[in-house]
Amino acid sequence: MNVLMPVADGSEEMEIVIVADTFRRAKWNVAIVGLGAGTIRASRGVRLVPDVAWADVTPESFDMLVIPGGWDGVMAMTKDERLLATVRTFMANGKWLAAICAGPLLLQAAGVLKGRRVTCHPGVAGELTQTSRLNDRVVVDGRLITSQAPGTAFEFALALIRAVEGDRKADELAKSMVVKP
C-alpha cells in the first residue's frame, strides 16, 4: 500500500506521527508530503521534516490519501488546488480516502462528502455542511474512513489497516504496540 499524507504548518503532529508510524509497522510505504519545501511547524509547535515536497510527487502513484487534522494545517490545505483536485480524483477512482480531526473539512472543500457517513473533531462539527457528523470514534463508509482526534489516531490507523489487510494484520499490530484492537 502506498500512502500519501499531505501536511502543512499547523497540521496535528500526533495524527501525523501515530498514523504514519503504524502504517510503516504494517510495511506500508508512507510519503509525508509538505505542501511546500522544508520543515513544517505543527499545531503544538513541534517541527517535522516531511519526506518530500508536493511538487516532487505524483499523486496518481498512491493508493491511499490520508489527511491529518489541525485547524491551521487543514485550512492551508483547503486553499491548495492541487490537493483538492487529488481528493476529487481519488474519490472518482475509488481509491482509499481517510481524514481525521478537522481533516474532513478538506474533503468537504473538495466537494466529496455529500451523502457520506463521517466523523470529525467535535469542535469542527458545526463546519460540516455537506453531511452531518456521527459520534463514532472511527467511521468506515466504504473506502472513506474518518476519525475524531489525536486520541483516536491509533484506532484510525488500525481501522485503515483492518479495511485493507483484514483483522489478523490489524490485531497483530495492535498487540505488538499494546493498543486495544
Coordinates of C-alpha atoms in Angstrom, one line a residue:
M1 CA 0.0 0.0 0.0
N2 CA 1.4 3.4 -1.0
V3 CA 0.0 6.2 1.2
L4 CA 0.1 9.9 0.5
M5 CA -0.1 12.1 3.6
P6 CA 0.0 15.8 2.9
V7 CA 1.0 18.2 5.8
A8 CA 1.3 21.9 6.3
D9 CA 2.2 24.3 9.0
G10 CA -0.5 23.8 11.7
S11 CA -1.1 20.1 11.0
E12 CA -1.7 17.9 14.1
E13 CA 1.6 16.2 14.9
M14 CA 0.1 13.3 16.9
E15 CA -2.1 12.4 14.0
I16 CA 0.8 12.6 11.5
V17 CA 3.3 10.6 13.5
I18 CA 1.0 7.9 15.0
V19 CA -0.7 7.1 11.7
A20 CA 2.5 7.2 9.7
D21 CA 4.4 5.1 12.2
T22 CA 1.6 2.5 12.5
F23 CA 1.4 2.2 8.7
R24 CA 5.2 1.7 8.5
R25 CA 4.9 -1.0 11.1
A26 CA 2.4 -2.6 8.7
K27 CA 5.1 -2.4 6.0
W28 CA 3.2 0.2 4.0
N29 CA 5.0 2.9 2.1
V30 CA 4.1 6.3 3.5
A31 CA 5.1 9.6 2.0
I32 CA 4.6 12.5 4.4
V33 CA 4.4 15.3 1.8
G34 CA 4.8 19.0 2.7
L35 CA 2.8 21.5 0.7
G36 CA 6.0 23.4 0.3
A37 CA 9.6 22.5 0.7
G38 CA 11.3 22.2 4.1
T39 CA 10.3 21.8 7.7
I40 CA 6.7 22.4 9.0
R41 CA 5.7 23.7 12.4
A42 CA 2.9 21.5 13.6
S43 CA -0.1 22.6 15.6
R44 CA 1.7 22.4 19.0
G45 CA 5.0 23.8 17.8
V46 CA 6.7 20.5 17.0
R47 CA 8.9 20.8 14.0
L48 CA 8.6 18.0 11.4
V49 CA 10.5 17.3 8.3
P50 CA 8.3 15.9 5.5
D51 CA 9.7 13.1 3.4
V52 CA 9.2 15.1 0.2
A53 CA 7.6 18.3 -1.2
W54 CA 4.3 18.2 -3.0
A55 CA 5.9 19.5 -6.2
D56 CA 8.1 16.3 -6.2
V57 CA 5.3 13.7 -6.0
T58 CA 2.9 12.1 -8.5
P59 CA -0.3 11.7 -6.6
E60 CA -1.7 9.1 -9.1
S61 CA 1.0 6.6 -8.0
F62 CA -0.6 6.3 -4.5
D63 CA -3.3 4.0 -3.3
M64 CA -4.5 6.0 -0.3
L65 CA -4.7 9.6 0.7
V66 CA -4.7 10.4 4.5
I67 CA -5.5 13.9 5.7
P68 CA -4.3 14.7 9.3
G69 CA -6.2 17.4 11.2
G70 CA -5.0 20.5 12.9
W71 CA -7.2 23.5 12.1
D72 CA -4.5 25.7 10.6
G73 CA -3.0 22.9 8.6
V74 CA -6.4 21.9 7.2
M75 CA -7.3 25.5 6.3
A76 CA -4.0 25.8 4.4
M77 CA -4.7 22.6 2.6
T78 CA -8.2 23.7 1.6
K79 CA -6.6 26.5 -0.4
D80 CA -4.3 24.2 -2.4
E81 CA -6.0 23.5 -5.7
R82 CA -3.6 20.6 -6.5
L83 CA -4.6 18.8 -3.3
L84 CA -8.3 19.5 -3.8
A85 CA -8.0 18.0 -7.3
T86 CA -6.2 15.0 -5.9
V87 CA -9.0 14.4 -3.4
R88 CA -11.6 14.5 -6.2
T89 CA -9.5 12.1 -8.3
F90 CA -9.1 9.6 -5.5
M91 CA -12.8 9.6 -4.8
A92 CA -13.7 9.3 -8.5
N93 CA -11.3 6.4 -9.0
G94 CA -12.4 4.5 -5.9
K95 CA -9.1 4.9 -4.1
W96 CA -8.9 5.0 -0.3
L97 CA -9.6 8.4 1.3
A98 CA -9.1 9.0 5.0
A99 CA -9.3 12.0 7.3
I100 CA -9.0 12.7 11.0
C101 CA -9.9 15.6 13.3
A102 CA -10.5 18.7 11.1
G103 CA -9.3 16.7 8.0
P104 CA -12.9 16.0 6.8
L105 CA -13.2 19.8 6.1
L106 CA -10.6 19.3 3.3
L107 CA -12.8 16.6 1.9
Q108 CA -15.8 18.9 2.1
A109 CA -13.9 21.7 0.4
A110 CA -13.2 19.2 -2.5
G111 CA -16.9 18.5 -2.7
V112 CA -16.8 14.8 -1.9
L113 CA -18.8 14.4 1.3
K114 CA -22.4 14.8 0.2
G115 CA -24.4 11.8 1.4
R116 CA -21.3 10.2 3.1
R117 CA -21.1 8.9 6.6
V118 CA -18.3 10.7 8.5
T119 CA -17.0 11.8 11.9
C120 CA -14.6 14.6 12.8
H121 CA -13.4 16.5 15.8
P122 CA -16.5 17.7 17.9
G123 CA -15.1 21.2 17.8
V124 CA -15.4 21.4 14.0
A125 CA -18.7 19.5 13.5
G126 CA -20.6 22.8 13.0
E127 CA -18.4 23.5 9.9
L128 CA -19.7 20.4 8.1
T129 CA -22.4 21.5 5.6
Q130 CA -22.4 18.6 3.1
T131 CA -23.2 15.9 5.7
S132 CA -23.7 15.5 9.4
R133 CA -21.2 14.2 11.9
L134 CA -21.6 10.8 13.5
N135 CA -20.5 10.4 17.1
D136 CA -18.4 7.3 16.5
R137 CA -14.7 7.5 17.1
V138 CA -14.0 6.0 13.7
V139 CA -16.5 5.8 10.8
V140 CA -16.0 3.4 7.8
D141 CA -18.1 4.3 4.8
G142 CA -16.7 2.1 2.0
R143 CA -13.3 3.4 1.1
L144 CA -13.8 6.6 3.0
I145 CA -12.6 6.3 6.6
T146 CA -12.8 9.2 9.1
S147 CA -11.9 9.7 12.8
Q148 CA -12.2 12.3 15.5
A149 CA -9.0 13.5 17.1
P150 CA -5.4 12.8 18.3
G151 CA -6.9 10.4 20.9
T152 CA -8.4 8.2 18.2
A153 CA -5.3 8.1 16.0
F154 CA -4.3 4.5 16.8
E155 CA -7.9 3.3 16.2
F156 CA -8.0 5.3 12.9
A157 CA -4.7 3.8 11.7
L158 CA -5.7 0.3 12.7
A159 CA -9.2 0.7 11.1
L160 CA -7.5 1.5 7.8
I161 CA -5.1 -1.5 8.1
R162 CA -8.1 -3.7 9.0
A163 CA -10.1 -2.4 6.0
V164 CA -7.2 -3.1 3.6
E165 CA -5.5 -6.2 5.1
G166 CA -8.0 -7.7 7.4
D167 CA -8.4 -8.4 11.1
R168 CA -5.4 -10.6 11.6
K169 CA -2.9 -7.9 10.5
A170 CA -4.6 -5.1 12.5
D171 CA -4.8 -7.3 15.6
E172 CA -1.1 -8.3 15.4
L173 CA -0.1 -4.7 15.1
A174 CA -2.3 -3.6 18.0
K175 CA -0.9 -6.4 20.2
S176 CA 2.7 -5.5 19.3
M177 CA 2.1 -1.8 20.2
V178 CA 0.0 -2.7 23.3
V179 CA -3.0 -0.9 21.9
K180 CA -6.6 -2.1 22.2
P181 CA -7.6 -3.6 18.8

